[in-house]
Amino acid sequence: MRFSMLISLIRPIGPVVIGISLGFTLSLLSVTWVEEPCSNPDWNRRDEVALELDENPYSLPAGSLQNGENVEDFEPRIVPYKPVQQQTPPKKFYRAKYISTELGIRERLFAGVLTSKNTMNTMAVAVNRTIRHHLDNVVYFTGMRNRKIPHGMFVVTHGDERLIWNMFQTIRYVLEHYINEYDWFYFVQDDTYIQADRIKSLVGHLSIHTDLYMGSPEEFIGGETEGRYCYGGFGYLLSRTLLLKLQPNLESCRNDILSSRPDEWLGRCIIDYGNVNCVDQQEGLHYQRFEMGKNSDPNKEEDIRFKNAFTVHPVLDPAQMYRLHKYFTEIELQRTYEEIEKLQAEIKNTSEVAFDGNRSAHWPIGINPPFEPKTRFEVLRWEYFTEDQVYTCKDGSPKCELQGIDKADVTNVIEIAMGELNKKYKPVLHLKKQQLINGYRRFDPTRGMEYTLDLQLEVVNQKGRSRSITKRVHLVRPLSDVEIIPMPYVTEATRVHIILAVTVHDRDYVNQFLEVYATNFFEMSENAILSFLFIYDPFQAQQVNQNDIFANVKAKITAYEHKYPVTKIPWISVKTETPSQIKIMDIISKKHQVDTLFFVANVNTIVNSEFLNRCRMNTINNWQVFFPIHFQDYNPNIAYHNQQPPPTIDLIKDAGHFDRDVFDEACFYNSDYMAARTKMVTDVQENEEILEALDVYDMFIKYSNLHIFRAVEPALHQKYRHKVCNPRLGEEIYHRCVQSNLEGLGSRSQLAMLLFEQEQGNST
């Protein structure tokens, strides 16, 4: 009994006791296996072998063996202190102006035209008119030139009429200025017609890493030099890699090679130092050229080589150059039409196996489908017209006379419609237009101008019988390819001079303007200068010493100058009965340098850095002026009728609108203003009232050739204020001011709701 109780007590701890005992036993056995005498030579040998086998080849050993002994240096050492030498500050890294420069991307083709003083104003001008709009960069090289350079041509003069010297100087100039910007260099004489698009297509299919000298191969005169050179009359193409090989040897070519022809001299130089001969084919591509006869007529030339030619030589006069250009342009246009028809047929055949069948191919085939509005506000409006009148007028009139470019557009569309109808029904029927019954047109931003015409036609069959019918036709004038217009380089670092003209009606709003301006500019150290122009009428000017109407404003300006010591706010006082914008700018312009960038502001304008940056970027000296369209708040009593206006107003349609009737804000350079102002001097002498009838916008429109950029500007915001319109200014300016006040009251729905509430109140 007692034994069984003892067993029951020991059983739970039995495994623990057995485990501990087994652990002690195994540990004693392992000690007897591992511990051996250190003096055993066999063990040392085995240990060295084990170390050699187990050592990690990428690890550093703890010590090194010297004379068979392992030496480990654990003794502390004193390392002398060496002060860290002050490193020179790293040089500032300047990023390239363009991404293409940083990535090493070069333009494809450079064209150089070899001309002379006698042919500069005739043949060179003809070449320029036929290729300039096809090639990115065309430079004209001549020995001597006249004083006046033809418009739109970049001419490089070498100062000597020797042909070999001019060729040497031309190659050297290209190596110095353009070798790092282009992959291919094409040289041609000014008595050669060039099909520029075919030359561009040729270089687009050639490898840029090839040493290529391509043109019309000719044997050297006398046969002394082996190889062939490219005849200059048909032009020749040089690769960038080949020109780089000539660069160190160009002086040697000038001194060692004697020749009477510049193209032959260049060919010998390329053969001697580039080891390349002239070829007329490369990588399966042929350089096509055609030699023109003296009395040849392009329209009667049937040779296939003429139709496929890249260049035609010689051209005797500019008239023949223009005839050649007309002929080749018609060929390219016809090829384009054939390619379009082929693509349309392919699209039509492919659409038949599509899920929707032929409905998947929109008319016209290959043109984007019509715009699909998402809401009723996006529905495009059709404009109704006849042959003489249009029923959508700029001034809001229900009907006005069709004239100018609109008249020409309608006439052209009707002619095209009649031509296509006759092409479709000939020779069975012949159609003549009697009149246009109805005409509709609209601009679709996704595809172009759409027209729907209801034409009354006289149909004549082959037997001479005729009858009158009505036919509806649809036409589309598609949008052409988007073209990037090159613009001069501008920077955001330009200082802006903000001009603020203040009248007696504006003085109560100056404090608010200065508070916002100080927060946005004075505290941020913006690169801008604010200048005030205080305008007095004659009576106010007489009382300025006793009662200055702008005394509080001037005191406020002084307070801000004390608060921000670095800031200076200049101001000018002017006396005038009619404060026209041009008269004001005449005073400001004389007190600033020619390269000053002006921003003419309004006392109600909320100006910020975002807008000033756009003012800098959109205003280009001697190129473009900028007239922004600000966002004008509606009258809060109408827009928020019986409601509390929000502290900040968002740019939404119920809060305000972009005021297109106001042209007060403007960004322009002083030099552009002075140039336009100079052109109107004669008109001002004849009629001085023109200074009051026009504003700066009208002046730039009538008296300058600059781009007038006018666009909505979300960053330019004005709070609501009923403007005081001056009837002494021009009728157009006064009318725009009144219209702006009316449009700024509220939206149509808000005004309608207010009238509805008033009528409801009157009826009760």
Tab-separated table of N, CA, C and O in Angstrom, residues 70-117:
chain	number	residue	atom	x	y	z
A	70	ASN	N	51.927	31.284	-34.880
A	70	ASN	CA	50.774	32.170	-35.055
A	70	ASN	C	50.943	33.372	-34.151
A	70	ASN	O	50.936	33.239	-32.919
A	71	VAL	N	51.131	34.570	-34.745
A	71	VAL	CA	51.378	35.774	-33.967
A	71	VAL	C	50.145	36.670	-34.049
A	71	VAL	O	49.701	37.025	-35.137
A	72	GLU	N	49.587	37.021	-32.906
A	72	GLU	CA	48.453	37.923	-32.828
A	72	GLU	C	48.842	39.100	-31.962
A	72	GLU	O	49.257	38.929	-30.808
A	73	ASP	N	48.730	40.306	-32.531
A	73	ASP	CA	49.143	41.517	-31.833
A	73	ASP	C	47.928	42.143	-31.166
A	73	ASP	O	47.095	42.746	-31.824
A	74	PHE	N	47.801	41.905	-29.852
A	74	PHE	CA	46.711	42.501	-29.079
A	74	PHE	C	47.197	43.636	-28.199
A	74	PHE	O	46.469	44.111	-27.340
A	75	GLU	N	48.483	44.058	-28.365
A	75	GLU	CA	49.019	45.127	-27.539
A	75	GLU	C	48.417	46.464	-27.978
A	75	GLU	O	48.308	46.755	-29.161
A	76	PRO	N	48.025	47.328	-27.033
A	76	PRO	CA	47.477	48.644	-27.406
A	76	PRO	C	48.553	49.523	-28.016
A	76	PRO	O	49.713	49.475	-27.640
A	77	ARG	N	48.164	50.341	-28.977
A	77	ARG	CA	49.067	51.264	-29.646
A	77	ARG	C	48.488	52.668	-29.599
A	77	ARG	O	47.274	52.846	-29.641
A	78	ILE	N	49.383	53.637	-29.572
A	78	ILE	CA	48.962	55.043	-29.561
A	78	ILE	C	49.025	55.561	-30.998
A	78	ILE	O	50.094	55.592	-31.615
A	79	VAL	N	47.906	55.933	-31.511
A	79	VAL	CA	47.815	56.457	-32.878
A	79	VAL	C	47.870	57.973	-32.805
A	79	VAL	O	47.052	58.599	-32.116
A	80	PRO	N	48.870	58.593	-33.459
A	80	PRO	CA	48.965	60.064	-33.381
A	80	PRO	C	47.759	60.718	-34.040
A	80	PRO	O	47.235	60.251	-35.053
A	81	TYR	N	47.293	61.824	-33.478
A	81	TYR	CA	46.116	62.547	-33.966
A	81	TYR	C	46.498	63.401	-35.166
A	81	TYR	O	47.461	64.153	-35.127
A	82	LYS	N	45.758	63.244	-36.203
A	82	LYS	CA	45.945	64.061	-37.401
A	82	LYS	C	44.649	64.824	-37.663
A	82	LYS	O	43.613	64.212	-37.906
A	83	PRO	N	44.703	66.129	-37.579
A	83	PRO	CA	43.458	66.901	-37.807
A	83	PRO	C	42.951	66.712	-39.231
A	83	PRO	O	43.726	66.622	-40.178
A	84	VAL	N	41.658	66.626	-39.322
A	84	VAL	CA	41.029	66.440	-40.634
A	84	VAL	C	41.181	67.720	-41.443
A	84	VAL	O	40.842	68.814	-40.981
A	85	GLN	N	41.753	67.566	-42.621
A	85	GLN	CA	41.933	68.724	-43.476
A	85	GLN	C	40.586	69.215	-44.002
A	85	GLN	O	39.733	68.428	-44.390
A	86	GLN	N	40.441	70.526	-43.953
A	86	GLN	CA	39.189	71.122	-44.413
A	86	GLN	C	39.058	70.972	-45.924
A	86	GLN	O	39.893	71.450	-46.682
A	87	GLN	N	38.032	70.268	-46.315
A	87	GLN	CA	37.834	70.017	-47.740
A	87	GLN	C	37.254	71.255	-48.418
A	87	GLN	O	36.487	72.013	-47.822
A	88	THR	N	37.676	71.445	-49.636
A	88	THR	CA	37.136	72.559	-50.414
A	88	THR	C	35.660	72.307	-50.704
A	88	THR	O	35.250	71.166	-50.920
A	89	PRO	N	34.862	73.321	-50.642
A	89	PRO	CA	33.424	73.124	-50.907
A	89	PRO	C	33.206	72.585	-52.308
A	89	PRO	O	33.895	72.975	-53.253
A	90	PRO	N	32.298	71.655	-52.438
A	90	PRO	CA	32.064	71.086	-53.772
A	90	PRO	C	31.553	72.131	-54.735
A	90	PRO	O	30.836	73.060	-54.369
A	91	LYS	N	31.964	71.992	-55.970
A	91	LYS	CA	31.525	72.929	-56.996
A	91	LYS	C	30.033	72.787	-57.248
A	91	LYS	O	29.489	71.694	-57.192
A	92	LYS	N	29.400	73.916	-57.490
A	92	LYS	CA	27.967	73.908	-57.739
A	92	LYS	C	27.666	73.208	-59.052
A	92	LYS	O	28.316	73.454	-60.058
A	93	PHE	N	26.710	72.309	-58.987
A	93	PHE	CA	26.357	71.535	-60.176
A	93	PHE	C	25.287	72.279	-60.963
A	93	PHE	O	24.232	72.626	-60.436
A	94	TYR	N	25.592	72.543	-62.196
A	94	TYR	CA	24.664	73.260	-63.064
A	94	TYR	C	23.998	72.272	-64.012
A	94	TYR	O	24.678	71.539	-64.739
A	95	ARG	N	22.677	72.261	-63.962
A	95	ARG	CA	21.928	71.405	-64.864
A	95	ARG	C	21.867	72.053	-66.243
A	95	ARG	O	21.928	73.270	-66.392
A	96	ALA	N	21.755	71.223	-67.246
A	96	ALA	CA	21.656	71.728	-68.611
A	96	ALA	C	20.335	72.466	-68.797
A	96	ALA	O	19.348	72.228	-68.098
A	97	LYS	N	20.341	73.366	-69.750
A	97	LYS	CA	19.135	74.154	-70.020
A	97	LYS	C	18.025	73.270	-70.575
A	97	LYS	O	16.854	73.458	-70.250
A	98	TYR	N	18.376	72.285	-71.397
A	98	TYR	CA	17.391	71.398	-71.997
A	98	TYR	C	17.717	69.955	-71.638
A	98	TYR	O	18.887	69.588	-71.459
A	99	ILE	N	16.685	69.140	-71.542
A	99	ILE	CA	16.876	67.724	-71.235
A	99	ILE	C	17.676	67.046	-72.340
A	99	ILE	O	18.509	66.182	-72.079
A	100	SER	N	17.447	67.438	-73.583
A	100	SER	CA	18.163	66.826	-74.699
A	100	SER	C	19.668	67.046	-74.579
A	100	SER	O	20.466	66.182	-74.944
A	101	THR	N	20.073	68.207	-74.049
A	101	THR	CA	21.507	68.472	-73.873
A	101	THR	C	22.097	67.544	-72.830
A	101	THR	O	23.181	66.987	-73.010
A	102	GLU	N	21.392	67.356	-71.732
A	102	GLU	CA	21.899	66.501	-70.658
A	102	GLU	C	21.956	65.036	-71.090
A	102	GLU	O	22.856	64.298	-70.691
A	103	LEU	N	21.010	64.615	-71.898
A	103	LEU	CA	20.994	63.225	-72.351
A	103	LEU	C	21.822	63.010	-73.611
A	103	LEU	O	21.944	61.875	-74.076
A	104	GLY	N	22.375	64.063	-74.174
A	104	GLY	CA	23.192	63.921	-75.377
A	104	GLY	C	22.380	63.663	-76.630
A	104	GLY	O	22.891	63.071	-77.586
A	105	ILE	N	21.125	64.097	-76.650
A	105	ILE	CA	20.271	63.897	-77.824
A	105	ILE	C	20.487	65.060	-78.784
A	105	ILE	O	20.373	66.224	-78.399
A	106	ARG	N	20.789	64.762	-80.036
A	106	ARG	CA	21.052	65.791	-81.036
A	106	ARG	C	19.929	65.847	-82.062
A	106	ARG	O	19.197	64.876	-82.259
A	107	GLU	N	19.837	67.011	-82.699
A	107	GLU	CA	18.900	67.157	-83.812
A	107	GLU	C	19.393	66.326	-84.991
A	107	GLU	O	20.548	65.924	-85.058
A	108	ARG	N	18.492	66.098	-85.930
A	108	ARG	CA	18.805	65.150	-86.989
A	108	ARG	C	19.627	65.768	-88.125
A	108	ARG	O	20.657	65.235	-88.514
A	109	LEU	N	19.180	66.925	-88.674
A	109	LEU	CA	19.755	67.402	-89.934
A	109	LEU	C	20.041	68.896	-89.871
A	109	LEU	O	19.190	69.687	-89.462
A	110	PHE	N	21.249	69.251	-90.294
A	110	PHE	CA	21.649	70.641	-90.488
A	110	PHE	C	21.847	70.871	-91.986
A	110	PHE	O	22.438	70.043	-92.678
A	111	ALA	N	21.346	71.997	-92.467
A	111	ALA	CA	21.464	72.313	-93.897
A	111	ALA	C	22.266	73.595	-94.066
A	111	ALA	O	21.960	74.613	-93.442
A	112	GLY	N	23.283	73.540	-94.911
A	112	GLY	CA	24.088	74.705	-95.248
A	112	GLY	C	24.003	74.989	-96.735
A	112	GLY	O	24.250	74.097	-97.561
A	113	VAL	N	23.625	76.208	-97.077
A	113	VAL	CA	23.464	76.603	-98.474
A	113	VAL	C	24.622	77.523	-98.836
A	113	VAL	O	24.851	78.545	-98.177
A	114	LEU	N	25.355	77.174	-99.889
A	114	LEU	CA	26.498	77.960	-100.352
A	114	LEU	C	26.003	78.961	-101.391
A	114	LEU	O	25.519	78.581	-102.465
A	115	THR	N	26.107	80.246	-101.069
A	115	THR	CA	25.604	81.290	-101.947
A	115	THR	C	26.696	82.333	-102.166
A	115	THR	O	27.851	82.142	-101.778
A	116	SER	N	26.332	83.444	-102.791
A	116	SER	CA	27.302	84.498	-103.081
A	116	SER	C	26.612	85.848	-102.986
A	116	SER	O	25.382	85.933	-102.850
A	117	LYS	N	27.393	86.906	-103.087
A	117	LYS	CA	26.852	88.258	-102.991
A	117	LYS	C	25.890	88.546	-104.136
A	117	LYS	O	24.868	89.217	-103.944
